[in-house]
GROMACS .gro file of C-alpha atoms in nm:
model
  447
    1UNK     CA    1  11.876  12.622  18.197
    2UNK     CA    2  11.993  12.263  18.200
    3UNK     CA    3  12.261  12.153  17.940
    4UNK     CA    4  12.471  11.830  17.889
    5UNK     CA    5  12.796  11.792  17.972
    6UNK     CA    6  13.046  11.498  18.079
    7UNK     CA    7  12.899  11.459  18.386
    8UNK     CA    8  12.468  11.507  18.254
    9UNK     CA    9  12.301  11.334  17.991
   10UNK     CA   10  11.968  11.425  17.862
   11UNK     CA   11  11.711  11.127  17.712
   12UNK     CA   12  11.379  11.264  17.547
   13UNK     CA   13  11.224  10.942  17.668
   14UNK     CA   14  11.257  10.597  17.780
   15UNK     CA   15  11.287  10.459  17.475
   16UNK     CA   16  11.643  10.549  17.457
   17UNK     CA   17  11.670  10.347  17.739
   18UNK     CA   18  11.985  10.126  17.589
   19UNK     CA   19  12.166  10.445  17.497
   20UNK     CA   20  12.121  10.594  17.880
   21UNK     CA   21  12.315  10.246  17.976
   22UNK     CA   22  12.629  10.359  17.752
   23UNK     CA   23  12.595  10.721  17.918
   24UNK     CA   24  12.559  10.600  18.244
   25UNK     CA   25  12.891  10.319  18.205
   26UNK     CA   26  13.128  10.629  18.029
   27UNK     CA   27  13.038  10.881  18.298
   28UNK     CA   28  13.102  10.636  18.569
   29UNK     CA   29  13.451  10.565  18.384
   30UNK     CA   30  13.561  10.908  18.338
   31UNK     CA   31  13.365  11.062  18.687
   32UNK     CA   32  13.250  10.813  18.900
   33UNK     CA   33  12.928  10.984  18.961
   34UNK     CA   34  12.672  11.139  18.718
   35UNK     CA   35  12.265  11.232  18.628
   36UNK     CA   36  12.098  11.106  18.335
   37UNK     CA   37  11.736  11.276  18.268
   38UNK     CA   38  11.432  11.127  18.056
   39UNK     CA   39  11.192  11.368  17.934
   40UNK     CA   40  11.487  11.641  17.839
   41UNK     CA   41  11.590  11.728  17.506
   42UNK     CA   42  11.952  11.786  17.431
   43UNK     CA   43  11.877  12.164  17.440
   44UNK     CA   44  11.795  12.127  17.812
   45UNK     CA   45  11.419  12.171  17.766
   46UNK     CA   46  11.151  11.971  17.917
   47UNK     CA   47  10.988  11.685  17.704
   48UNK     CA   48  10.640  11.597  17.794
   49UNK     CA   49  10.594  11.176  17.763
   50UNK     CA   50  10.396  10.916  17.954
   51UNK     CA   51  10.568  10.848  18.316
   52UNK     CA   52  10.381  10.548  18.476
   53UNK     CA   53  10.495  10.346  18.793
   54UNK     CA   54  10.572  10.102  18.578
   55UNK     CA   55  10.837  10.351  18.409
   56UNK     CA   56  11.037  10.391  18.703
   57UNK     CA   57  11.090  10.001  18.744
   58UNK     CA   58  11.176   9.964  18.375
   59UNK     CA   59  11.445  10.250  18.451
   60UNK     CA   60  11.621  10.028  18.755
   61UNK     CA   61  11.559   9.692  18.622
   62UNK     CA   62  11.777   9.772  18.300
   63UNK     CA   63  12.009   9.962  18.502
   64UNK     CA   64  12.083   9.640  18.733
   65UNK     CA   65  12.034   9.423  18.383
   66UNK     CA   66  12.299   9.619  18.176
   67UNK     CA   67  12.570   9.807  18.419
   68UNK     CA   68  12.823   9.579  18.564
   69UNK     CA   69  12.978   9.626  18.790
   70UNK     CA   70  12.642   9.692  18.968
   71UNK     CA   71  12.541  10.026  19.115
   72UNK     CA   72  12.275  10.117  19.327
   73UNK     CA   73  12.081  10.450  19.199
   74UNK     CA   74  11.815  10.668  19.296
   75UNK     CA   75  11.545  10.728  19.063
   76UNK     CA   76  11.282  10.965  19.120
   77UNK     CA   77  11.102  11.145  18.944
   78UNK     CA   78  11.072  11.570  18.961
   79UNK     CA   79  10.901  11.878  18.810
   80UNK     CA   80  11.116  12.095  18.591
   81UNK     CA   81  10.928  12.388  18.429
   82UNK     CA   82  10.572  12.231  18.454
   83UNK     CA   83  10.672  11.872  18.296
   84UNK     CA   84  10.731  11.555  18.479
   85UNK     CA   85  11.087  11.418  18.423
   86UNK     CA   86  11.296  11.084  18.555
   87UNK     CA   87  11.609  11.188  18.736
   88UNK     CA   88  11.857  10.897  18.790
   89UNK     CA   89  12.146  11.014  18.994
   90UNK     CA   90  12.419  10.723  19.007
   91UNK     CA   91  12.754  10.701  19.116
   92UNK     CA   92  13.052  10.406  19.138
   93UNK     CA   93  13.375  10.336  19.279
   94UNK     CA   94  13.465   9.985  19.084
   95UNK     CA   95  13.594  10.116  18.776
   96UNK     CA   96  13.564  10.004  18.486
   97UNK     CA   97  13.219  10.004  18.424
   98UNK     CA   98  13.029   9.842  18.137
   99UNK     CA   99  12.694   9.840  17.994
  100UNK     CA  100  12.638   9.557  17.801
  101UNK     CA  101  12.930   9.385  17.843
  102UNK     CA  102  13.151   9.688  17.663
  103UNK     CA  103  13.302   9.951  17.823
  104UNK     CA  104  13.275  10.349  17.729
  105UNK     CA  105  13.445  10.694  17.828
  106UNK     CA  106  13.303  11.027  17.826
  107UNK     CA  107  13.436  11.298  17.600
  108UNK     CA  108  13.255  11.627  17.651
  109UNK     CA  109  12.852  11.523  17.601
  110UNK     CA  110  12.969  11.212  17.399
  111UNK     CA  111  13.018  10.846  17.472
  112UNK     CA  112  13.315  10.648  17.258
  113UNK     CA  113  13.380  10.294  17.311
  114UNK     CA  114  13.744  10.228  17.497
  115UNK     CA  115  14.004  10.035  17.280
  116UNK     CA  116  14.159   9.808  17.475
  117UNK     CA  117  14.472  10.009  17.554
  118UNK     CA  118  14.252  10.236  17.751
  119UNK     CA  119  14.092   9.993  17.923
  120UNK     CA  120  14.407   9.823  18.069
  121UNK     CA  121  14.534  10.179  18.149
  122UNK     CA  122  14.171  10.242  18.341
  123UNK     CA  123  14.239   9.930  18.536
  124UNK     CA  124  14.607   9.976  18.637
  125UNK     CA  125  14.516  10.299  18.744
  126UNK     CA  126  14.209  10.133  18.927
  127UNK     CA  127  14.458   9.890  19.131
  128UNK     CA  128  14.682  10.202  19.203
  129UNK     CA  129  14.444  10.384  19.377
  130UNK     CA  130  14.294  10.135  19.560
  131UNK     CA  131  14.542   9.960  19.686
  132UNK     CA  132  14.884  10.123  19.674
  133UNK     CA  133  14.910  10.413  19.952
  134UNK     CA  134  14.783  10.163  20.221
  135UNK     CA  135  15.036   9.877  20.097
  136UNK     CA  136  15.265   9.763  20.350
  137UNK     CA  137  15.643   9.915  20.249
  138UNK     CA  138  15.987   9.742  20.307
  139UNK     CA  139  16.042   9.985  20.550
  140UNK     CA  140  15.981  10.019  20.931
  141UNK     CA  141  15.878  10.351  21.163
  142UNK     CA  142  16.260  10.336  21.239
  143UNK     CA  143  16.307  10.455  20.915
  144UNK     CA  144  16.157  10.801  20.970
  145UNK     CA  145  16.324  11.088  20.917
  146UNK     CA  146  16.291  11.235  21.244
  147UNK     CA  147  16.429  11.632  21.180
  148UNK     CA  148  16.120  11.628  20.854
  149UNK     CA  149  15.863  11.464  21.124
  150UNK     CA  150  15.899  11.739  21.355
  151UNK     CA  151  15.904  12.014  21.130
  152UNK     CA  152  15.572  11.859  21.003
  153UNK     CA  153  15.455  11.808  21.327
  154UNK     CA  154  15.537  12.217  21.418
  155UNK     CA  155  15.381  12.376  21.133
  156UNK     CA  156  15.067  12.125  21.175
  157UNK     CA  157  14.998  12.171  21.529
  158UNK     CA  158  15.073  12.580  21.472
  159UNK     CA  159  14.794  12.619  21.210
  160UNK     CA  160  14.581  12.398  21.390
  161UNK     CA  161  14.490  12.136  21.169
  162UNK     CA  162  14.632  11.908  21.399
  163UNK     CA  163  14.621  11.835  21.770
  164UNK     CA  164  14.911  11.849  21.984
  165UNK     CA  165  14.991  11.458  22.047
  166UNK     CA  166  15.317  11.505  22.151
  167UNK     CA  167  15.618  11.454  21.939
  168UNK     CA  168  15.663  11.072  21.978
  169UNK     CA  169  15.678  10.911  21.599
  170UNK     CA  170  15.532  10.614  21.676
  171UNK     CA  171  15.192  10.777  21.812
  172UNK     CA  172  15.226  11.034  21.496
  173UNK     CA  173  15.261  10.752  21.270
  174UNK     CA  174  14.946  10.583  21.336
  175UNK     CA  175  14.766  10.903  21.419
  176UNK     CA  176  14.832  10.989  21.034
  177UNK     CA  177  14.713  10.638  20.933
  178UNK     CA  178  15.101  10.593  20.789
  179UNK     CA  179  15.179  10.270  20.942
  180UNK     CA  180  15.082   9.887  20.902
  181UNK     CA  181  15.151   9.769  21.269
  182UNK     CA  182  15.516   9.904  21.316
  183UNK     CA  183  15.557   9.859  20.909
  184UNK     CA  184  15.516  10.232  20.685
  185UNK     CA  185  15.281  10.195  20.444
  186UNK     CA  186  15.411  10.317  20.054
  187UNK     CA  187  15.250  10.653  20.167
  188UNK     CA  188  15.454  10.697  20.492
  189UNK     CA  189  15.794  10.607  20.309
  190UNK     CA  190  15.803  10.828  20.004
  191UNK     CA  191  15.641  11.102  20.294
  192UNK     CA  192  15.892  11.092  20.584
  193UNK     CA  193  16.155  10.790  20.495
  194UNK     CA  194  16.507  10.884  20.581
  195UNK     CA  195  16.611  10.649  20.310
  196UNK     CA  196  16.590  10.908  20.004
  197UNK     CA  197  16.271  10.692  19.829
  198UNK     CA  198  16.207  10.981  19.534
  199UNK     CA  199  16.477  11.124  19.276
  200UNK     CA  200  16.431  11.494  19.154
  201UNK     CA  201  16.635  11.612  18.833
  202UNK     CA  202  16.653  11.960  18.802
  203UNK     CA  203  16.888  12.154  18.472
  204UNK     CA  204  16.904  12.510  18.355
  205UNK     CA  205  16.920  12.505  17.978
  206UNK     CA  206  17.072  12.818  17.788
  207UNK     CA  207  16.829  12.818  17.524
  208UNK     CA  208  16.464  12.682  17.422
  209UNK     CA  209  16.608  12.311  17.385
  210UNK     CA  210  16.770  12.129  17.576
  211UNK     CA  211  17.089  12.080  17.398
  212UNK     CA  212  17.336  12.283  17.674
  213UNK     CA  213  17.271  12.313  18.008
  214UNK     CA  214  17.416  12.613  18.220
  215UNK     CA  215  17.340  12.393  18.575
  216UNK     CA  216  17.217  12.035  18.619
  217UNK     CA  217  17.148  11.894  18.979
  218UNK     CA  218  17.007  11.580  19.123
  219UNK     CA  219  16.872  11.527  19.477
  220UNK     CA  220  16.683  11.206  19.607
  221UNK     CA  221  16.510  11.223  19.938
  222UNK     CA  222  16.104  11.225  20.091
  223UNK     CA  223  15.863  11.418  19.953
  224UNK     CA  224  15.873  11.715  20.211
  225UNK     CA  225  16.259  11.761  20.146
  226UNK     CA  226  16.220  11.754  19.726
  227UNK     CA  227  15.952  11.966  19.749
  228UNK     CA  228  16.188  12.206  19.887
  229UNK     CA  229  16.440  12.141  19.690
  230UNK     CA  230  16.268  12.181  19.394
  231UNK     CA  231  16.115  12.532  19.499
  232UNK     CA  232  16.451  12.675  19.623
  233UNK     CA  233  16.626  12.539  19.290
  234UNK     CA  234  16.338  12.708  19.058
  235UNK     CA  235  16.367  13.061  19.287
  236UNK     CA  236  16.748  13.044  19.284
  237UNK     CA  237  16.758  13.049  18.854
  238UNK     CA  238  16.448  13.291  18.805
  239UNK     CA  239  16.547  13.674  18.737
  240UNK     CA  240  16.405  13.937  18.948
  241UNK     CA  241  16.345  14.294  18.847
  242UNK     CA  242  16.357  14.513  19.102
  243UNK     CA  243  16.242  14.905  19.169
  244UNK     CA  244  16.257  15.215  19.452
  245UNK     CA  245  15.911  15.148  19.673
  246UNK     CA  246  15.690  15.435  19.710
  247UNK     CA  247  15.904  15.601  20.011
  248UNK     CA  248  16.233  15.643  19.835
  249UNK     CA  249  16.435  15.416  20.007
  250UNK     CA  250  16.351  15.086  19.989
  251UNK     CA  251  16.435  14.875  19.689
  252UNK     CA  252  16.121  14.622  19.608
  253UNK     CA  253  16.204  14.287  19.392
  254UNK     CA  254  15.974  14.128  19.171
  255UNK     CA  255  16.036  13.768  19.031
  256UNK     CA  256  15.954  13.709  18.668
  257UNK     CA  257  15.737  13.407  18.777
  258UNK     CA  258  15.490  13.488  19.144
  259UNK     CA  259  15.638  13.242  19.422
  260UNK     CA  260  15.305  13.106  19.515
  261UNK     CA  261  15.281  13.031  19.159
  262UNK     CA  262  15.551  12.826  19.154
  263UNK     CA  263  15.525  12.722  19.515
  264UNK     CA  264  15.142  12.582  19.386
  265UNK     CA  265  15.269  12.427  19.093
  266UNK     CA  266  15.552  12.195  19.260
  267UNK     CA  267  15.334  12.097  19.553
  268UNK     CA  268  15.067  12.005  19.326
  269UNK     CA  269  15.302  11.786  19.113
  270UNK     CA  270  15.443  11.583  19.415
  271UNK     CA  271  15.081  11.524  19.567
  272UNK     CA  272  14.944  11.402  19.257
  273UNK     CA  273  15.217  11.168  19.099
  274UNK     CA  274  15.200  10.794  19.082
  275UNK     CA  275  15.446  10.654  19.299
  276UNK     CA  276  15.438  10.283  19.240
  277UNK     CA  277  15.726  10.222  19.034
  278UNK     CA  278  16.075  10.317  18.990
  279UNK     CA  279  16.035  10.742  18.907
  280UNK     CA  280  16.137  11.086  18.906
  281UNK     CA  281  15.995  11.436  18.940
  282UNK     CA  282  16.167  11.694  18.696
  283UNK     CA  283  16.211  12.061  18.685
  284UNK     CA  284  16.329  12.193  18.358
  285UNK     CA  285  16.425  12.590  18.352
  286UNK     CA  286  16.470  12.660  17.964
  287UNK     CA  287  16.508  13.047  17.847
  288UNK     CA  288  16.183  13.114  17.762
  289UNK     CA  289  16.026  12.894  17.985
  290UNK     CA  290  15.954  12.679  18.319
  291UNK     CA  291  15.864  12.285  18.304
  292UNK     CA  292  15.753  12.106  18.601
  293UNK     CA  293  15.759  11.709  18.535
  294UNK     CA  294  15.551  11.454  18.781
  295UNK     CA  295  15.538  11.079  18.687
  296UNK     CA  296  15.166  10.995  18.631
  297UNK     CA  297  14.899  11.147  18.402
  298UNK     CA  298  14.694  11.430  18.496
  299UNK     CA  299  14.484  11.301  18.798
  300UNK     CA  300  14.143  11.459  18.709
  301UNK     CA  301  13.912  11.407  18.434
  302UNK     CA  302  13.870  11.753  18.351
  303UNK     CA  303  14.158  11.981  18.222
  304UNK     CA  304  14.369  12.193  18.416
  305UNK     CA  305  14.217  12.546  18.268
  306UNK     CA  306  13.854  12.376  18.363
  307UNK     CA  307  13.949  12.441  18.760
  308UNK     CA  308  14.048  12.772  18.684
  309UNK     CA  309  13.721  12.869  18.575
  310UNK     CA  310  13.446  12.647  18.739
  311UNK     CA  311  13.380  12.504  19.032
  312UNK     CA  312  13.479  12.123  18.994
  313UNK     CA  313  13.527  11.834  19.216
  314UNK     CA  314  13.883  11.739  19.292
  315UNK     CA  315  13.962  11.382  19.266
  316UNK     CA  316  14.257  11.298  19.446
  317UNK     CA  317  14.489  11.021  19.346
  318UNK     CA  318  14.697  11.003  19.670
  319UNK     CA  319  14.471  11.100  19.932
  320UNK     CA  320  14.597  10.978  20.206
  321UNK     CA  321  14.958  11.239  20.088
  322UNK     CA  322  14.759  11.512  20.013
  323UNK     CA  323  14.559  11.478  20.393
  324UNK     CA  324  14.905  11.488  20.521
  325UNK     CA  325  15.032  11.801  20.318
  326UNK     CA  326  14.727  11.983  20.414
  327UNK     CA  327  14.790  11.908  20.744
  328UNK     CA  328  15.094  12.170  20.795
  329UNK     CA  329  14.911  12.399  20.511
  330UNK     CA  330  15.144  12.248  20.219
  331UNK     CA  331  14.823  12.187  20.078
  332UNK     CA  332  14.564  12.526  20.151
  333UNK     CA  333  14.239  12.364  20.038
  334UNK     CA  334  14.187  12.067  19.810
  335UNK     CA  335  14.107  12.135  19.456
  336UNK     CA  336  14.205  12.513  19.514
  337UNK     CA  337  14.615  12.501  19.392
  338UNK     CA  338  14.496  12.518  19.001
  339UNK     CA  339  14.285  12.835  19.052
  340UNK     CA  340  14.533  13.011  19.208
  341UNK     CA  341  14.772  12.923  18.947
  342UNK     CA  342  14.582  13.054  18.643
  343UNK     CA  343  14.468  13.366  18.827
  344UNK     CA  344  14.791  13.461  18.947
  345UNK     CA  345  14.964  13.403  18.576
  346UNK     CA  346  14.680  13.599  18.440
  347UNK     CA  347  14.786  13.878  18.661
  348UNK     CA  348  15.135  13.868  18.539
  349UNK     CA  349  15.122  13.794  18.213
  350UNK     CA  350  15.224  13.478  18.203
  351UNK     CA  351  15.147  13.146  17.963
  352UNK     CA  352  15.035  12.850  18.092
  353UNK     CA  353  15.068  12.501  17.856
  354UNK     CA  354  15.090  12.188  17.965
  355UNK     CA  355  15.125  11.811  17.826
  356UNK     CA  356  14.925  11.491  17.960
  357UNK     CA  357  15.095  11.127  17.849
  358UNK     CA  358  14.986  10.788  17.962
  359UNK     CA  359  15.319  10.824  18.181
  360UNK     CA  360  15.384  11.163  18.287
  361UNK     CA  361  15.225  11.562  18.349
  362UNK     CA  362  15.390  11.866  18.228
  363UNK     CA  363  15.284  12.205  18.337
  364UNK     CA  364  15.501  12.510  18.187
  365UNK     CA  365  15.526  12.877  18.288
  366UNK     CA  366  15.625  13.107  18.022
  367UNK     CA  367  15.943  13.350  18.057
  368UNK     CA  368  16.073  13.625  17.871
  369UNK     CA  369  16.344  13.489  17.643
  370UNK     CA  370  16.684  13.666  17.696
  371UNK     CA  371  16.809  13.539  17.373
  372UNK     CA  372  16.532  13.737  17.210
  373UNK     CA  373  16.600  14.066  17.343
  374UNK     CA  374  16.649  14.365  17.128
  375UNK     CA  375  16.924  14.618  17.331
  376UNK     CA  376  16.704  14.841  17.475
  377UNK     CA  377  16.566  14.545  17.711
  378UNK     CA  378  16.250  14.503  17.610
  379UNK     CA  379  16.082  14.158  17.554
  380UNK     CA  380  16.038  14.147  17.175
  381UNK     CA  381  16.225  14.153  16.930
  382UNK     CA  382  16.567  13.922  16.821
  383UNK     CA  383  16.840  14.146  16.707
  384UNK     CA  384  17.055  13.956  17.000
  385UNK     CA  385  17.020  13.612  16.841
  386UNK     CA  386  17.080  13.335  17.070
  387UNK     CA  387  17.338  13.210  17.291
  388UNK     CA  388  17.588  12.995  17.123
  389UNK     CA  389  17.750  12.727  17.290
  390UNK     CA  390  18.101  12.869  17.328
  391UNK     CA  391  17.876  13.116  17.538
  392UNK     CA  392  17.693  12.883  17.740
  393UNK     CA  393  17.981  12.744  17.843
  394UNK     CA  394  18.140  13.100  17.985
  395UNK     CA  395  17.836  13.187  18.116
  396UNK     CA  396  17.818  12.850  18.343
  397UNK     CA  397  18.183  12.948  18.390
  398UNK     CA  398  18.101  13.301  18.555
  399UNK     CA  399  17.779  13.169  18.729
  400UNK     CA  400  18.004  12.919  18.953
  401UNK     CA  401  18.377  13.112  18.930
  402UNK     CA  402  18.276  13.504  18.978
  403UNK     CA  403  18.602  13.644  19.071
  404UNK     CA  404  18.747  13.430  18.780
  405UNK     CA  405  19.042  13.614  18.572
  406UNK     CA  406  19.015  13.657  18.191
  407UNK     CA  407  19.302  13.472  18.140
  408UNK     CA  408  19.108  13.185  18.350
  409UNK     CA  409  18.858  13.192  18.123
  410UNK     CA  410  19.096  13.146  17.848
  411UNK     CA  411  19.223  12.834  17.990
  412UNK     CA  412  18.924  12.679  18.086
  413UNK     CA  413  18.763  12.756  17.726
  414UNK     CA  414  19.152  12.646  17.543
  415UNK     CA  415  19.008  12.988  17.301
  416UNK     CA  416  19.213  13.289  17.239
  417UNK     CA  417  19.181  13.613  17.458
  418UNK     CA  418  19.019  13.787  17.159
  419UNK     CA  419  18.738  13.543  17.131
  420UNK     CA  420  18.724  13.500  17.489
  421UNK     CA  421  18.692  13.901  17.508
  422UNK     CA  422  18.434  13.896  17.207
  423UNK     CA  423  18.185  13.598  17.406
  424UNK     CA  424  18.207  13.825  17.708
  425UNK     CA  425  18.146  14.147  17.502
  426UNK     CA  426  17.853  13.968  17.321
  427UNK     CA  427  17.699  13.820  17.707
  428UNK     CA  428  17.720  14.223  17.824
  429UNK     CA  429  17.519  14.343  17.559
  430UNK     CA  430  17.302  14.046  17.650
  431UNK     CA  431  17.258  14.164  17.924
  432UNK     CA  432  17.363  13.807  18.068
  433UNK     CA  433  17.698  13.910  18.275
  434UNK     CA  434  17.815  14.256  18.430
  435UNK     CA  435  18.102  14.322  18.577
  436UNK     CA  436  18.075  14.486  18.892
  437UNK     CA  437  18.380  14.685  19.053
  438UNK     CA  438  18.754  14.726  18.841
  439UNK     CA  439  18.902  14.492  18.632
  440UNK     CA  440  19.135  14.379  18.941
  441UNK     CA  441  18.918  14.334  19.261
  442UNK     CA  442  18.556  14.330  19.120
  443UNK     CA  443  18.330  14.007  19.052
  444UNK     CA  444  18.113  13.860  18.738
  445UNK     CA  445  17.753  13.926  18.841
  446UNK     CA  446  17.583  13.642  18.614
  447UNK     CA  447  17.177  13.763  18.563
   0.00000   0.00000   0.00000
């Protein structure tokens, strides 16, 4: 059974001819590629009417008439349950797209008219992708970092995605397409540049908000190293549960959040920012949940869940970055990062939201909210309450002092020992902070 969608769009006959123009304009806008059929209703079922030669030249000469930029498609006709239909399969790389000198997005199975906000946005974008990987940088193959080439180079040429030129940078450069002449191109810099082209902010917050942070870092470096970075910060602040395997003896830990989840997430958010202006990636690690922050709007038409559950073509914004992080198996297969995600959360019970702007993607992971925790440990219920801020600060305290003395908490908070002693009573039953070993040799172990 046939049925319309953003990418199909069904015409009973040729006299709707004018309104196939406005399908044909939005889909290229929001796909690039698309089908219209004549002789379909919207239910997807054939609709017998008159096809003549004649027909079929009507069909391209108002296609060439009313779709600027123009386009070239094929239209033929073909035999769906007995009746004769026109098939017009079109596609365009010149965005925007108009049909009669106005200019149209698709929305599900409808076509709206663009306001001119979204128009400008379409054509920024347009000049971004066409143009800005390939640009010339300010900064020269001298300017690679060499220790991040080779590891590249080693985990490339292992998996065998890429032959085994020899580790010269020069010959790597151009065999990646990364270099203008001796020149990087914006895609080699903010990939290998030794000259820290990309800021990450990363923060642990002690509650939902961010209005006190237990840990705040910021790094600046290439995308390889932030990647990194941004992995090994979210794995370091995660909990882990752990349990006695099958045999007895060995102790198996679990992290709240899969590491291929979060692994998939970050590399996805560094291969599809927009890198043309002054930016920075963001990882946010709140108590009851994960934020990962890339500049850029989501790069695909569809929404995230839509990958998760059909099987969609991935449009890439940086494509010449995401050949190179598929190279050394950053990147498994193109369009596959999103699936994994959802199906791995929906084995552990995890939440996925997320937030698309004009000017940035957020994708968050849900976590079990210690300030919600009733004593026995379990994940519902709030007769905890939340962490104040005298506590956040002890608890940031602990995390970076944990052989620190009571009476050094007391002087870094300027408190009394009997409120110090109640914050630290009130983080135990919290389950935040245990003391492991006596009073005089042991250590704060901060969960």
């Amino acid at each position: 059974m046939y049925r319309e969608d953003e990418m199909h769009e069904f015409k009973k006959t040729t006299g709707e001819l004018n309104e196939a123009m406005i399908s044909i304009a939005s889909i290229l806008n929001k796909h690039g590629q698309g089908v219209v059929y004549f002789g379909l209703k919207n239910d997807g079922t054939p609709y017998k009417f008159t096809i003549m030669d004649s027909t079929i030249r009507d069909v391209s000469r108002k296609i060439f008439e009313a779709i600027k930029p123009q386009i070239f498609p094929e239209v033929k006709t073909e035999i769906i349950n007995g009746v004769e239909v026109i098939r017009v399969i079109f596609e365009g790389k010149e965005k925007p797209y108009s049909a009669f000198g106005k200019y149209y997005k698709r929305v599900a199975d409808e076509d709206r008219e663009m306001s001119p906000g979204e128009l400008r946005n379409m054509m920024i974008a347009q000049e971004y992708e066409e143009n800005w990987e390939n640009k010339s940088s300010d900064e020269t193959v001298d300017d690679v970092d060499e220790a991040v080439l080779k590891r590249f180079y080693e985990n490339a040429t292992s998996c065998g995605r890429f032959p085994d030129f020899g580790l010269d940078k020069n010959i790597l450069m151009h065999k990646l397409g990364l270099v203008n002449h001796s020149v990087l191109t914006n895609a080699g810099k903010v990939l290998f540049s030794k000259n820290k082209p990309i800021t990450l902010k990363m923060a642990v917050f002690a509650t939902e908000h961010k209005n006190t942070f237990l840990d705040i870092s910021r790094v600046e470096g290439n995308i390889f190293e932030l990647i990194d970075a941004a992995i090994g910060y979210i794995v370091k602040n995660i909990r882990w549960s752990s349990r006695i395997g099958e045999d007895g003896i060995h102790r198996i830990e679990t992290p709240e959040i899969p590491i291929d989840v979060i692994r998939e997430a970050v590399i996805n958010s560094f291969t599809h920012a927009r890198y043309d202006s002054a930016v920075q990636h963001e990882i946010d690690i709140f108590s009851n949940r994960i934020a990962i922050i890339n500049p850029g709007s989501f790069a695909n038409a569809f929404r995230p869940e839509d990958f998760a559950n059909r099987d969609l073509h991935s449009y890439l914004r940086n494509e010449v970055i995401s050949k190179t992080l598929y190279l050394c198996k950053d990147v498994e297969t193109f369009g596959s990062g999103l699936r994994k995600i959802y199906s791995l959360c929906n084995l552990a019970d995890i939440d996925i939201s997320y937030m698309d702007t004009d000017t940035d993607f957020t994708i968050e992971f849900s976590r079990a909210d210690r300030n919600n925790m009733p004593e026995d440990g379990t994940i519902n219920g709030t007769i905890n309450g939340t962490i104040t801020e005298l506590e956040s600060e002890v608890l940031d305290f602990l995390r970076k002092n944990k052989n620190a003395t009571i009476s050094e908490v007391v002087e870094k908070c300027g408190k009394s020992i009997r409120t110090v002693n109640r914050v630290i009573s009130s983080l135990k039953s919290k389950r935040l902070i245990e003391r492991v070993g006596s009073n005089k040799t042991g250590y704060w172990k901060v969960v």
